Amino acid sequence: MLAARHFSIGEMCDEFSVTARALRFYEDEQLISPERRGTQRLYSERDRARLAWILRGKRVGFSLADIREMLDLYDVGDHRETQRLVTLERCRNRIATLERQREDIDTTIAELTDFITLIDASPKE
Amino acid sequence: MLAARHFSIGEMCDEFSVTARALRFYEDEQLISPERRGTQRLYSERDRARLAWILRGKRVGFSLADIREMLDLYDVGDHRETQRLVTLERCRNRIATLERQREDIDTTIAELTDFITLIDASPKE
DNA sequence: CTTACCGTTGACGCGAACGTCAACACAACC
DNA sequence: GGTTGTGTTGACGTTCGCGTCAACGGTAAG
C-alpha cells in the first residue's frame, strides 16, 4: 500500500483558496475532522474530497447545515430500512431543489443574454 | 389605456410569499421603489417584475447587492458607449458565474443520483 | 364613536459564516 | 540562542438578510 499522504492546513488553504479560519470553522461545525499529529491538523484524501463537496455546495447556495446533512447521508453506514428510506427521501428532495435552481439559472441566463443582444444591437453611431 | 393596476403590500406578500419586512428591506436597499399614496406603498406591474427577479436571483444564490447591480443594468437608459461596454462586460461575467453554477449543480445532482441507486439497490432482505 | 385591520417608521435582535486580533507552541535556520 | 514561519486555541467583531417588537396613523365596518 502507498503511505497515505497528508496535507497541512496551509497546503489546503493554497489548493482550495480558503482561509485557515474557514477550515477550522468547518471543523467546529463537524463538516470535516482531520487527524492530528500532536496539535496540528493533518488532512487526508478523504478530507480533501469532503472539502471539495463543501465548496461546491456553497457555490450552489447551500448553507453549511445543508451541506453537513448531505455529507452525513453518505456516511451513515447503518442502512437499516427506515433510515435508508429517510436518506432516499432527503436525496430526492435535494435533487428537486437543485433542479429548480437550474431552471432559475437558465431563465436568468436567457434574460441576460437577451439583454445583451438588445444593447449590443443598438450602438450609438 | 387601461388604468394601471396597483397592489398593496399585503397583496404582494400573499402573491410572492414574502414578508412585508422583506419588501421594505428591499426598498431600503433600493431594489424596488413603489409609489406612495400618502404614506402607503403602491406596487406597479414593474415592481412585481422586479420582485420576481429579486426572488429568482436569491434562489440562485445571489446577494441582494448582486441583484441590485443586475437590476441597475437594465435601468440605465443612458447607454453611452463606455457605459454600454461596462454593462456588457458585467452581464457576461454574470452569465459566466451562472454557467459555472449550473455545472456545479449538475455534478451534485449526478452524485446524489448515483448515491440513490447505490443504496436503493442494496435493500436489507 | 370605537373597534378592527392594515399600514407606517424606527430600533433592536439574531443566526450564519466567517474576519481579526491576542497569546502561545513548536520547528527550522542562521 | 534568537528569529522567522507555521501552526494552535479562545474570544470578540462584522456583514447580510431579515425577524420582532413598539408606537403610531388612516379607514372601513358595526
Short mmCIF file of C-alpha atoms (C1' of nucleotides) in Angstrom, two decimals:
data_model
loop_
_atom_site.label_atom_id
_atom_site.label_comp_id
_atom_site.label_asym_id
_atom_site.label_seq_id
_atom_site.Cartn_x
_atom_site.Cartn_y
_atom_site.Cartn_z
CA MET A 1 0.00 0.00 0.00
CA LEU A 2 1.02 3.52 -0.58
CA ALA A 3 1.63 5.55 2.53
CA ALA A 4 -1.44 7.76 2.71
CA ARG A 5 -0.39 11.33 2.07
CA HIS A 6 -1.41 14.08 4.38
CA PHE A 7 -1.69 17.78 3.93
CA SER A 8 -1.13 20.67 6.28
CA ILE A 9 -3.73 23.34 6.77
CA GLY A 10 -1.59 25.74 4.79
CA GLU A 11 -1.43 23.44 1.80
CA MET A 12 -5.18 23.03 1.94
CA CYS A 13 -5.66 26.77 2.01
CA ASP A 14 -3.49 27.26 -1.06
CA GLU A 15 -5.07 24.45 -3.03
CA PHE A 16 -8.67 25.27 -2.33
CA SER A 17 -8.37 29.00 -1.85
CA VAL A 18 -9.94 29.07 1.57
CA THR A 19 -8.68 30.62 4.77
CA ALA A 20 -7.46 28.58 7.72
CA ARG A 21 -10.19 30.23 9.72
CA ALA A 22 -12.77 28.77 7.40
CA LEU A 23 -11.28 25.28 7.63
CA ARG A 24 -11.29 25.41 11.40
CA PHE A 25 -14.80 26.69 11.32
CA TYR A 26 -15.92 23.79 9.14
CA GLU A 27 -14.30 21.50 11.67
CA ASP A 28 -16.16 23.13 14.55
CA GLU A 29 -19.33 22.59 12.56
CA GLN A 30 -18.39 18.94 12.05
CA LEU A 31 -18.06 19.09 8.30
CA ILE A 32 -14.53 17.73 8.33
CA SER A 33 -12.49 16.10 11.06
CA PRO A 34 -8.83 15.82 10.12
CA GLU A 35 -6.45 13.77 12.22
CA ARG A 36 -3.93 15.38 14.46
CA ARG A 37 -0.21 14.97 14.79
CA GLY A 38 0.11 16.39 18.25
CA THR A 39 -1.88 19.56 17.95
CA GLN A 40 -1.59 20.09 14.21
CA ARG A 41 -4.18 19.10 11.68
CA LEU A 42 -3.45 16.52 9.03
CA TYR A 43 -5.84 16.43 6.12
CA SER A 44 -6.28 13.16 4.23
CA GLU A 45 -7.57 12.50 0.74
CA ARG A 46 -10.98 11.89 2.20
CA ASP A 47 -10.88 15.27 3.89
CA ARG A 48 -9.97 16.85 0.58
CA ALA A 49 -12.89 15.18 -1.14
CA ARG A 50 -15.21 16.40 1.58
CA LEU A 51 -13.87 19.91 1.31
CA ALA A 52 -14.45 19.85 -2.44
CA TRP A 53 -18.04 18.85 -1.71
CA ILE A 54 -18.42 21.63 0.79
CA LEU A 55 -17.16 24.28 -1.58
CA ARG A 56 -19.29 23.03 -4.42
CA GLY A 57 -22.26 23.02 -2.11
CA LYS A 58 -21.53 26.59 -1.14
CA ARG A 59 -21.28 27.68 -4.75
CA VAL A 60 -24.71 26.30 -5.47
CA GLY A 61 -26.05 28.18 -2.48
CA PHE A 62 -26.44 25.59 0.26
CA SER A 63 -25.91 26.50 3.87
CA LEU A 64 -23.25 24.71 5.87
CA ALA A 65 -26.00 22.95 7.77
CA ASP A 66 -27.45 21.68 4.48
CA ILE A 67 -24.08 20.50 3.33
CA ARG A 68 -23.42 18.79 6.60
CA GLU A 69 -26.65 16.90 6.23
CA MET A 70 -25.74 15.78 2.75
CA LEU A 71 -22.28 14.67 3.79
CA ASP A 72 -23.85 12.78 6.63
CA LEU A 73 -26.07 10.96 4.18
CA TYR A 74 -23.01 9.44 2.61
CA ASP A 75 -21.58 8.49 5.94
CA VAL A 76 -24.25 6.53 7.69
CA GLY A 77 -23.07 3.01 7.05
CA ASP A 78 -26.09 1.99 9.02
CA HIS A 79 -28.62 1.44 6.29
CA ARG A 80 -31.47 -0.03 8.23
CA GLU A 81 -34.66 0.01 6.27
CA THR A 82 -36.26 3.10 7.80
CA GLN A 83 -33.02 5.04 7.86
CA ARG A 84 -32.47 4.09 4.26
CA LEU A 85 -35.87 5.43 3.26
CA VAL A 86 -35.26 8.68 5.04
CA THR A 87 -31.97 9.04 3.24
CA LEU A 88 -33.57 8.38 -0.12
CA GLU A 89 -36.26 10.89 0.63
CA ARG A 90 -33.79 13.58 1.52
CA CYS A 91 -31.66 12.91 -1.52
CA ARG A 92 -34.65 13.24 -3.75
CA ASN A 93 -35.65 16.47 -2.10
CA ARG A 94 -32.18 17.85 -2.59
CA ILE A 95 -32.27 16.89 -6.21
CA ALA A 96 -35.65 18.53 -6.65
CA THR A 97 -34.46 21.86 -5.28
CA LEU A 98 -31.31 21.60 -7.37
CA GLU A 99 -33.38 21.09 -10.49
CA ARG A 100 -35.50 24.06 -9.68
CA GLN A 101 -32.36 26.09 -9.19
CA ARG A 102 -31.15 25.04 -12.56
CA GLU A 103 -34.35 26.25 -14.14
CA ASP A 104 -33.93 29.58 -12.40
CA ILE A 105 -30.40 29.77 -13.65
CA ASP A 106 -31.44 29.02 -17.19
CA THR A 107 -34.11 31.68 -17.06
CA THR A 108 -31.68 34.22 -15.73
CA ILE A 109 -29.07 33.38 -18.32
CA ALA A 110 -31.68 33.72 -21.03
CA GLU A 111 -32.79 37.11 -19.82
CA LEU A 112 -29.26 38.42 -19.51
CA THR A 113 -28.45 37.09 -22.96
CA ASP A 114 -31.49 38.79 -24.44
CA PHE A 115 -30.49 41.97 -22.76
CA ILE A 116 -27.01 41.71 -24.19
CA THR A 117 -28.24 41.31 -27.73
CA LEU A 118 -30.54 44.23 -27.10
CA ILE A 119 -27.91 46.73 -26.06
CA ASP A 120 -25.32 45.20 -28.32
CA ALA A 121 -27.51 45.79 -31.34
CA SER A 122 -28.10 49.45 -30.56
CA PRO A 123 -24.69 51.14 -30.55
CA LYS A 124 -24.56 54.90 -30.61
CA GLU A 125 -23.38 55.95 -34.04
CA MET B 1 -55.26 52.92 -22.00
CA LEU B 2 -56.03 50.66 -19.15
CA ALA B 3 -55.78 52.18 -15.75
CA ALA B 4 -52.55 50.77 -14.38
CA ARG B 5 -53.34 48.45 -11.52
CA HIS B 6 -51.60 48.75 -8.23
CA PHE B 7 -51.10 46.37 -5.39
CA SER B 8 -50.87 46.85 -1.67
CA ILE B 9 -48.00 45.49 0.33
CA GLY B 10 -50.28 42.82 1.74
CA GLU B 11 -51.27 41.58 -1.69
CA MET B 12 -47.64 41.44 -2.69
CA CYS B 13 -46.83 39.40 0.41
CA ASP B 14 -49.53 36.87 -0.36
CA GLU B 15 -48.68 36.53 -4.00
CA PHE B 16 -44.94 36.21 -3.66
CA SER B 17 -44.80 34.63 -0.24
CA VAL B 18 -42.56 37.23 1.27
CA THR B 19 -42.99 39.25 4.44
CA ALA B 20 -43.69 42.95 4.50
CA ARG B 21 -40.48 43.37 6.37
CA ALA B 22 -38.59 41.87 3.47
CA LEU B 23 -40.31 44.15 0.96
CA ARG B 24 -39.49 47.21 2.99
CA PHE B 25 -35.97 45.99 3.37
CA TYR B 26 -35.61 45.61 -0.40
CA GLU B 27 -36.85 49.14 -0.70
CA ASP B 28 -34.29 50.42 1.78
CA GLU B 29 -31.68 48.64 -0.28
CA GLN B 30 -33.02 50.32 -3.40
CA LEU B 31 -34.11 47.16 -5.15
CA ILE B 32 -37.66 48.39 -5.61
CA SER B 33 -39.23 51.80 -5.21
CA PRO B 34 -43.00 51.64 -5.24
CA GLU B 35 -45.05 54.80 -5.44
CA ARG B 36 -46.89 56.16 -2.47
CA ARG B 37 -50.44 57.12 -1.94
CA GLY B 38 -49.87 59.27 1.08
CA THR B 39 -47.75 57.05 3.22
CA GLN B 40 -48.79 53.71 1.77
CA ARG B 41 -46.87 51.78 -0.83
CA LEU B 42 -48.41 51.07 -4.20
CA TYR B 43 -46.72 48.38 -6.21
CA SER B 44 -46.98 48.50 -10.00
CA GLU B 45 -46.52 45.78 -12.59
CA ARG B 46 -42.95 46.89 -12.98
CA ASP B 47 -42.38 46.47 -9.27
CA ARG B 48 -43.82 43.00 -9.49
CA ALA B 49 -41.49 42.09 -12.31
CA ARG B 50 -38.57 43.40 -10.31
CA LEU B 51 -39.61 41.44 -7.27
CA ALA B 52 -39.80 38.28 -9.34
CA TRP B 53 -36.26 38.98 -10.49
CA ILE B 54 -35.11 39.52 -6.95
CA LEU B 55 -36.58 36.28 -5.71
CA ARG B 56 -35.19 34.31 -8.62
CA GLY B 57 -31.83 35.89 -8.00
CA LYS B 58 -32.00 34.86 -4.40
CA ARG B 59 -32.86 31.30 -5.28
CA VAL B 60 -29.80 31.03 -7.45
CA GLY B 61 -27.69 32.32 -4.62
CA PHE B 62 -27.03 35.94 -5.44
CA SER B 63 -26.70 38.53 -2.72
CA LEU B 64 -29.04 41.48 -2.68
CA ALA B 65 -26.14 43.69 -3.70
CA ASP B 66 -25.55 41.46 -6.72
CA ILE B 67 -29.19 41.55 -7.65
CA ARG B 68 -29.31 45.27 -7.29
CA GLU B 69 -26.42 45.59 -9.68
CA MET B 70 -28.16 43.40 -12.23
CA LEU B 71 -31.41 45.31 -11.95
CA ASP B 72 -29.47 48.51 -12.38
CA LEU B 73 -28.02 47.16 -15.59
CA TYR B 74 -31.47 47.08 -17.07
CA ASP B 75 -32.26 50.54 -15.84
CA VAL B 76 -29.54 52.76 -17.10
CA GLY B 77 -31.24 54.27 -20.09
CA ASP B 78 -28.04 56.12 -20.55
CA HIS B 79 -26.25 53.84 -22.95
CA ARG B 80 -23.24 55.89 -23.78
CA GLU B 81 -20.52 53.90 -25.38
CA THR B 82 -18.33 53.32 -22.32
CA GLN B 83 -21.26 52.69 -20.04
CA ARG B 84 -22.62 50.26 -22.55
CA LEU B 85 -19.37 48.31 -22.64
CA VAL B 86 -19.25 48.11 -18.88
CA THR B 87 -22.77 46.80 -18.84
CA LEU B 88 -21.99 44.17 -21.45
CA GLU B 89 -18.93 43.12 -19.51
CA ARG B 90 -20.88 42.70 -16.31
CA CYS B 91 -23.63 40.78 -18.00
CA ARG B 92 -21.12 38.38 -19.46
CA ASN B 93 -19.48 37.92 -16.10
CA ARG B 94 -22.80 37.15 -14.52
CA ILE B 95 -23.56 34.64 -17.19
CA ALA B 96 -20.19 33.02 -16.71
CA THR B 97 -20.73 32.51 -12.98
CA LEU B 98 -24.23 31.26 -13.66
CA GLU B 99 -22.89 28.69 -16.08
CA ARG B 100 -20.34 27.55 -13.58
CA GLN B 101 -23.10 27.22 -11.03
CA ARG B 102 -25.06 25.09 -13.39
CA GLU B 103 -22.11 22.77 -13.82
CA ASP B 104 -21.81 22.51 -10.06
CA ILE B 105 -25.48 21.73 -9.83
CA ASP B 106 -25.24 19.05 -12.48
CA THR B 107 -22.31 17.44 -10.72
CA THR B 108 -24.12 17.46 -7.44
CA ILE B 109 -27.28 16.02 -8.93
CA ALA B 110 -25.22 13.29 -10.59
CA GLU B 111 -23.53 12.35 -7.33
CA LEU B 112 -26.76 12.29 -5.41
CA THR B 113 -28.38 10.21 -8.11
CA ASP B 114 -25.51 7.74 -8.06
CA PHE B 115 -25.80 7.54 -4.34
CA ILE B 116 -29.51 6.86 -4.59
CA THR B 117 -29.06 3.97 -7.00
CA LEU B 118 -26.35 2.69 -4.69
CA ILE B 119 -28.44 2.50 -1.55
CA ASP B 120 -31.58 1.74 -3.48
CA ALA B 121 -30.01 -1.36 -4.99
CA SER B 122 -28.91 -2.75 -1.64
CA PRO B 123 -32.03 -3.26 0.43
CA LYS B 124 -31.82 -5.34 3.56
CA GLU B 125 -33.54 -8.63 2.85
"C1'" DC C 1 -67.60 56.74 18.08
"C1'" DT C 2 -64.90 52.92 18.69
"C1'" DT C 3 -63.20 48.75 17.42
"C1'" DA C 4 -60.55 46.22 13.81
"C1'" DC C 5 -57.45 45.99 10.47
"C1'" DC C 6 -53.90 47.24 7.54
"C1'" DG C 7 -50.15 50.05 7.05
"C1'" DT C 8 -46.07 53.09 8.60
"C1'" DT C 9 -41.36 54.23 10.70
"C1'" DG C 10 -37.67 53.36 13.90
"C1'" DA C 11 -34.84 50.45 16.68
"C1'" DC C 12 -33.04 46.45 18.46
"C1'" DG C 13 -32.15 41.33 17.90
"C1'" DC C 14 -30.37 37.31 15.66
"C1'" DG C 15 -28.16 33.30 13.15
"C1'" DA C 16 -24.84 32.29 9.57
"C1'" DA C 17 -20.16 32.38 8.08
"C1'" DC C 18 -16.53 33.75 8.77
"C1'" DG C 19 -12.53 38.04 9.90
"C1'" DT C 20 -9.46 39.64 13.14
"C1'" DC C 21 -6.96 40.13 16.80
"C1'" DA C 22 -4.17 38.18 21.07
"C1'" DA C 23 -1.31 34.94 23.18
"C1'" DC C 24 1.03 30.95 22.88
"C1'" DA C 25 3.65 26.40 20.89
"C1'" DC C 26 6.98 24.20 18.07
"C1'" DA C 27 10.24 23.51 14.44
"C1'" DA C 28 13.83 25.04 11.30
"C1'" DC C 29 17.52 28.01 10.08
"C1'" DC C 30 21.41 31.23 10.75
"C1'" DG D 1 20.28 31.30 21.34
"C1'" DG D 2 17.31 34.36 18.72
"C1'" DT D 3 14.28 34.91 14.91
"C1'" DT D 4 11.17 33.52 11.43
"C1'" DG D 5 7.47 30.65 9.82
"C1'" DT D 6 3.65 27.90 10.60
"C1'" DG D 7 0.51 26.24 13.48
"C1'" DT D 8 -2.84 26.35 17.76
"C1'" DT D 9 -6.92 27.95 20.80
"C1'" DG D 10 -10.03 31.39 22.52
"C1'" DA D 11 -12.75 35.46 22.13
"C1'" DC D 12 -14.75 39.28 20.19
"C1'" DG D 13 -16.16 41.87 15.81
"C1'" DT D 14 -18.65 42.13 11.36
"C1'" DT D 15 -21.85 41.79 7.38
"C1'" DC D 16 -26.07 40.07 5.46
"C1'" DG D 17 -30.93 39.37 5.48
"C1'" DC D 18 -34.24 39.79 7.57
"C1'" DG D 19 -37.48 38.89 12.48
"C1'" DT D 20 -39.57 41.18 16.08
"C1'" DC D 21 -41.17 44.31 18.88
"C1'" DA D 22 -43.07 49.29 19.97
"C1'" DA D 23 -45.63 53.20 18.90
"C1'" DC D 24 -48.32 55.37 15.85
"C1'" DG D 25 -51.78 56.68 11.58
"C1'" DG D 26 -55.66 56.07 8.36
"C1'" DT D 27 -60.01 53.90 7.04
"C1'" DA D 28 -63.83 50.84 6.80
"C1'" DA D 29 -67.41 48.43 9.38
"C1'" DG D 30 -70.65 47.86 13.09
#
